[in-house]
Short mmCIF file of C-alpha atoms and ligand atoms in Angstrom, two decimals:
data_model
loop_
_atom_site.label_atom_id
_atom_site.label_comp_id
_atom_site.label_asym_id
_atom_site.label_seq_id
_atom_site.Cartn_x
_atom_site.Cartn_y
_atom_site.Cartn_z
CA UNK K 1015 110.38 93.73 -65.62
CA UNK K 1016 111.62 90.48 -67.12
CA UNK K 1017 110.15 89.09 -70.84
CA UNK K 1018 111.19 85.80 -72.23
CA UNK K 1019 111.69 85.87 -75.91
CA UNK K 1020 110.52 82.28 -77.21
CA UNK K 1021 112.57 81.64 -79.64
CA UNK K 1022 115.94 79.17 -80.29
CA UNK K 1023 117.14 81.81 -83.19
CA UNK K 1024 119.71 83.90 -81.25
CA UNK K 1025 119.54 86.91 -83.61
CA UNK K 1026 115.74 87.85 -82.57
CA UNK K 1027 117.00 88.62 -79.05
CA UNK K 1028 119.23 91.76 -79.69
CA UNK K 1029 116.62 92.79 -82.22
CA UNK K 1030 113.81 92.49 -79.76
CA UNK K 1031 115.92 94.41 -77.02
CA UNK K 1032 116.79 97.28 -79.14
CA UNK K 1033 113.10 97.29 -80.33
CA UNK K 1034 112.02 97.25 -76.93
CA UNK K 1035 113.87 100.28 -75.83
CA UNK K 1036 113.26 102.21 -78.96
CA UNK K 1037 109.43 101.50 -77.13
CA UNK K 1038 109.96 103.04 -74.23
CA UNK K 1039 109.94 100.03 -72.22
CA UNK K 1040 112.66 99.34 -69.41
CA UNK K 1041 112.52 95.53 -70.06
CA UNK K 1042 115.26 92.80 -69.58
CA UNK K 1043 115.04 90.61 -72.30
CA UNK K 1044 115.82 86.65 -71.72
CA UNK K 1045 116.43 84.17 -74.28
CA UNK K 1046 114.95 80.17 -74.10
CA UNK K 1047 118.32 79.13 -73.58
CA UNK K 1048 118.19 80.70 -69.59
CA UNK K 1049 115.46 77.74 -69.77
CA UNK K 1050 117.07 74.58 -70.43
CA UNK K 1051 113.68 73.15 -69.30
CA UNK K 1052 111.69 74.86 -71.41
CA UNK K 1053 109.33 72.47 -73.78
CA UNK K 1054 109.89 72.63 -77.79
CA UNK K 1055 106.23 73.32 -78.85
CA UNK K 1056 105.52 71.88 -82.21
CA UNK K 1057 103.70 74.40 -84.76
CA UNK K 1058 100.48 72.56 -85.43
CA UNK K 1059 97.93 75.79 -86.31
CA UNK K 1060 96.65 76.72 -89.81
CA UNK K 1061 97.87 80.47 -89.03
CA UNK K 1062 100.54 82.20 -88.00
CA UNK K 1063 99.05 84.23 -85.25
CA UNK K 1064 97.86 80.44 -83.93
CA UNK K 1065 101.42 78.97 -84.03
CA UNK K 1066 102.87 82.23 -82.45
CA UNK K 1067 99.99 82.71 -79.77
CA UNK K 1068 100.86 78.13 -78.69
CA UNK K 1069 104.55 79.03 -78.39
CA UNK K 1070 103.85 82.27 -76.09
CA UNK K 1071 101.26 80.80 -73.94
CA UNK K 1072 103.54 77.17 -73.42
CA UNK K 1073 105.98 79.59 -72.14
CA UNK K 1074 104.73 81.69 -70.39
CA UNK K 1075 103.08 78.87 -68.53
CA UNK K 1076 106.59 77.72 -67.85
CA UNK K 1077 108.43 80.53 -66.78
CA UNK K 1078 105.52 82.48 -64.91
CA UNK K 1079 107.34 85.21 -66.91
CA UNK K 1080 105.54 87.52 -69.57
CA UNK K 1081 106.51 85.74 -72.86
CA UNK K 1082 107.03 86.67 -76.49
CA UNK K 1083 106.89 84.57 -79.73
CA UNK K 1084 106.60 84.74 -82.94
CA UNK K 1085 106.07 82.77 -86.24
CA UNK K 1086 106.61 84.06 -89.76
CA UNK K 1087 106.97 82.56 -93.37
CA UNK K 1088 106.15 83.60 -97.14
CA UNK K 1089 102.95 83.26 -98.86
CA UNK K 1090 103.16 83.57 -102.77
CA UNK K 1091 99.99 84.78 -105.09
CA UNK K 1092 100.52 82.43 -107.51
CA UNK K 1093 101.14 79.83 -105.02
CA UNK K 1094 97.17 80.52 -103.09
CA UNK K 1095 99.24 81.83 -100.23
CA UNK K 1096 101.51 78.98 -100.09
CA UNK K 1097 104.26 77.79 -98.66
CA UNK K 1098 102.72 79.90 -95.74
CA UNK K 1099 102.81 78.42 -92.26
CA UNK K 1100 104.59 75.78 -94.32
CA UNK K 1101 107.45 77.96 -95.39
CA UNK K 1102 110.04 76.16 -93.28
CA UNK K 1103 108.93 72.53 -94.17
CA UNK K 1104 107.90 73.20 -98.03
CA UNK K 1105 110.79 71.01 -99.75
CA UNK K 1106 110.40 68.21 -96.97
CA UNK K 1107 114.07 68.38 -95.47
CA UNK K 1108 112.84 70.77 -91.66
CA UNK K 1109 116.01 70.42 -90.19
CA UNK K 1110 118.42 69.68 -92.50
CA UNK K 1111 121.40 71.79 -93.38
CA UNK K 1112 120.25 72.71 -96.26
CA UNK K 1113 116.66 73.30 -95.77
CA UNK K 1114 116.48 76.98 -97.05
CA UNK K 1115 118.43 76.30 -100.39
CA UNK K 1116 115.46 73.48 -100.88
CA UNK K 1117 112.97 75.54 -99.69
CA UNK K 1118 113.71 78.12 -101.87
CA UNK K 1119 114.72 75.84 -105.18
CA UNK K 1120 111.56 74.44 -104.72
CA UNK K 1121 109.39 77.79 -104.83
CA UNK K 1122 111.56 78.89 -107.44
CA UNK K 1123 110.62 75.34 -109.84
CA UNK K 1124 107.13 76.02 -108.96
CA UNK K 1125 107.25 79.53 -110.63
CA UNK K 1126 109.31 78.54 -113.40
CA UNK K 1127 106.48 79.63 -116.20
CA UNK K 1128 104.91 82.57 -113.96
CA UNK K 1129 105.87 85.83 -115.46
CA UNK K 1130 107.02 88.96 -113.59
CA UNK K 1131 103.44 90.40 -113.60
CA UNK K 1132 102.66 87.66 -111.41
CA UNK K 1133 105.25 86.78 -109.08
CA UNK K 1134 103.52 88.77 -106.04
CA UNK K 1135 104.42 87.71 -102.78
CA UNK K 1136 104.49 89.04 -99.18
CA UNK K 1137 106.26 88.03 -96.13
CA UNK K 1138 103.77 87.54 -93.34
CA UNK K 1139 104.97 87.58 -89.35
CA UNK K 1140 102.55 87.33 -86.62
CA UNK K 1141 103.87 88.02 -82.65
CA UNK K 1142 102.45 87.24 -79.83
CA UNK K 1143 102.64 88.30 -76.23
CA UNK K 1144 101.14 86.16 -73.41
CA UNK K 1145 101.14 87.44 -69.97
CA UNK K 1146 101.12 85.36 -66.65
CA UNK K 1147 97.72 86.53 -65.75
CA UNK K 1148 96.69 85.47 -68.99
CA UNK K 1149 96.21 88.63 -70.84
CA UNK K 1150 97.37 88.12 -74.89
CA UNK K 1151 98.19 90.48 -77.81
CA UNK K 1152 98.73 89.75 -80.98
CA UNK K 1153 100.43 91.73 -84.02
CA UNK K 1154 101.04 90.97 -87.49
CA UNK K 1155 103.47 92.47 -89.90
CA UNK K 1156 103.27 92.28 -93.60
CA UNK K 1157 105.90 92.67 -96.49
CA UNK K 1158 104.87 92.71 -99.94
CA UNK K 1159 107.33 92.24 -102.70
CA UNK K 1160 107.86 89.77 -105.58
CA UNK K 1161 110.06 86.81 -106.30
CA UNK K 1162 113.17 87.21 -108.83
CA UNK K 1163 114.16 84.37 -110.90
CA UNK K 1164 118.12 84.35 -109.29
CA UNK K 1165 119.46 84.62 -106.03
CA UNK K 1166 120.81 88.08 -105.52
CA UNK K 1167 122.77 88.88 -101.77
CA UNK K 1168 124.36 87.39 -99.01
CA UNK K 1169 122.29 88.33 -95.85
CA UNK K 1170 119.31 87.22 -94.03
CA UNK K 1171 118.40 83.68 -94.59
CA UNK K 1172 115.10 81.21 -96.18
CA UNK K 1173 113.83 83.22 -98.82
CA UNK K 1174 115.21 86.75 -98.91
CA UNK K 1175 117.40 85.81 -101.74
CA UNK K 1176 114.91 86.16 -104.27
CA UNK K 1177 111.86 88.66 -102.71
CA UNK K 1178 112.58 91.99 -103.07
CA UNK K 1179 110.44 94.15 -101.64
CA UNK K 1180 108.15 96.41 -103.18
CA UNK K 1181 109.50 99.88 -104.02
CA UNK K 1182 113.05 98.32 -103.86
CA UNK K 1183 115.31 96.68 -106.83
CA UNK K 1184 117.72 95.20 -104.21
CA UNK K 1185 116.81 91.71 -102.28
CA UNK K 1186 116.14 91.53 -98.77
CA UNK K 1187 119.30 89.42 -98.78
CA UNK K 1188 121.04 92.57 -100.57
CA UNK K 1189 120.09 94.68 -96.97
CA UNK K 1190 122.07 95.18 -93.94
CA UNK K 1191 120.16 93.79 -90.99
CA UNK K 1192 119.43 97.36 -89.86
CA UNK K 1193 117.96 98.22 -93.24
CA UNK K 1194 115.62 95.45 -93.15
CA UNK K 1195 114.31 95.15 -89.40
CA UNK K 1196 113.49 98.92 -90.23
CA UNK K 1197 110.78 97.20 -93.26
CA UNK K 1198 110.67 93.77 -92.44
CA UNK K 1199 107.29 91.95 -91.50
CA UNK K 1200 108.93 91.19 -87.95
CA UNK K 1201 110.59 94.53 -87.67
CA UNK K 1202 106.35 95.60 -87.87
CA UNK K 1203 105.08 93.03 -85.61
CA UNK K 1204 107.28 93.98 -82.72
CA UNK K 1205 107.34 97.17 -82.54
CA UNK K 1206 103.21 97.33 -82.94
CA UNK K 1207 103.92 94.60 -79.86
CA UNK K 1208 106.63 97.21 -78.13
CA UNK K 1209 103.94 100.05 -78.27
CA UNK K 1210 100.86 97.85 -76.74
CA UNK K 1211 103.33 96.70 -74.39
CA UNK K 1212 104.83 99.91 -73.46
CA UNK K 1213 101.17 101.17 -72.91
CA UNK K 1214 99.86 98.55 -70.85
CA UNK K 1215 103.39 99.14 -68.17
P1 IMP T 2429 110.16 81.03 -88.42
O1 IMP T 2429 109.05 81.97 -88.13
O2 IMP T 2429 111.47 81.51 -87.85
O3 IMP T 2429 109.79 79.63 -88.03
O4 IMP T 2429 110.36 81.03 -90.00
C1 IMP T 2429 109.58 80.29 -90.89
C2 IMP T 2429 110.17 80.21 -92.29
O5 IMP T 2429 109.64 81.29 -93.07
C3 IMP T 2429 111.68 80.33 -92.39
O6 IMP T 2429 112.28 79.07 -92.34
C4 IMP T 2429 111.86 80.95 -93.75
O7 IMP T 2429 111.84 79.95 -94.72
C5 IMP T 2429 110.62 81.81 -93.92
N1 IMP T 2429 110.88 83.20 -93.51
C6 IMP T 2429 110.32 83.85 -92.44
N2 IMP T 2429 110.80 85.11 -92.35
C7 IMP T 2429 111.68 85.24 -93.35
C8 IMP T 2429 112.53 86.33 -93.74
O8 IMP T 2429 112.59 87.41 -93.13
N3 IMP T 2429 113.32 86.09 -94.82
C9 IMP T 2429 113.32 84.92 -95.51
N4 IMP T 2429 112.57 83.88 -95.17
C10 IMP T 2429 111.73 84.04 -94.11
#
């Protein structure tokens, strides 16, 4: 069985392999870039499970392959949920080298008077698999933490260096990839998608 993983980020597909096998399911996993062709599908829903269900079903369409997407971001309490679907656009500069450092200077300006009790936040992903007959499955993952006021760590990327999650002093930036997939909002998604998956093969 073939899946395509539609995504551009190259460090989802070994994560959704080994995910995948830790499943149970005998899949081989192909990136977008096997599909020079493929279309770039702008985000345009209110919700994450919206954006992540477009980009599954455009390519799915394409391929004739079962396909996989998902789309993630932050949403702070103080904030009404915000940056949310937004999370990658909030400052204004998508696509700019520096995007994340504005992204997250920006969220941290905006909670310059909040104090710690309320400086709740969660990460929020939502994945979505769309098969060529059409069936769809959907799986959210959710992170809760709170923001610091300085960036602490060197890993991930966007927001980790200032969310640490609950239960934990470190930052998700202060984790080893492994150590976060294992708690991470997408590390959840997937592998709720893995198991439907691996039960309906
Ligand atoms: P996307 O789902 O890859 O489009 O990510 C959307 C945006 O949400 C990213 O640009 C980040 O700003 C933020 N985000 C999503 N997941 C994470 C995470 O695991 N760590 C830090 N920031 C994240």
């Amino acid at each position: 069985m073939r899946i395509v993983l539609a995504t551009r980020n190259a460090k989802k597909v070994p994560e959704m392999r080994a995910i995948l096998a830790e499943a149970g399911v005998e899949a081989q996993v192909l990136a977008l870039d096997s599909f020079p062709d493929a279309p770039e599908v702008p985000e345009t829903e209110p919700t994450f499970t919206g954006n992540a269900l477009l980009k599954a079903r455009a390519i799915a369409a394409h391929t004739g392959l079962p396909a996989v997407a998902d789309d993630s971001g932050l949403s702070v309490d103080e904030l009404k949920g915000m940056p949310g679907v937004l999370s990658a656009r909030w400052s204004g500069r998508f696509g700019e080298k520096d995007q994340d450092r504005a992204n997250l200077d920006l969220v941290l300006d905006q909670l310059a008077d909040t104090p710690a009790e309320r400086r709740g936040a969660r990460f929020v992903c939502a994945a979505a698999l769309v098969m060529p007959d059409g069936v769809e499955v959907v799986a959210e993952g959710v992170l809760r933490g709170r923001l610091l006021r300085e960036r602490r760590g060197d890993h991930g990327f966007g927001y980790d260096p200032v969310f640490a999650p609950e239960g934990h002093t470190r930052t998700t930036a202060e984790m080893s990839p492994e150590e976060k997939n294992a708690i991470s909002h997408r590390g959840i998604a997937f592998r709720k998608l893995a198991r439907e998956l691996a039960e309906m093969i």
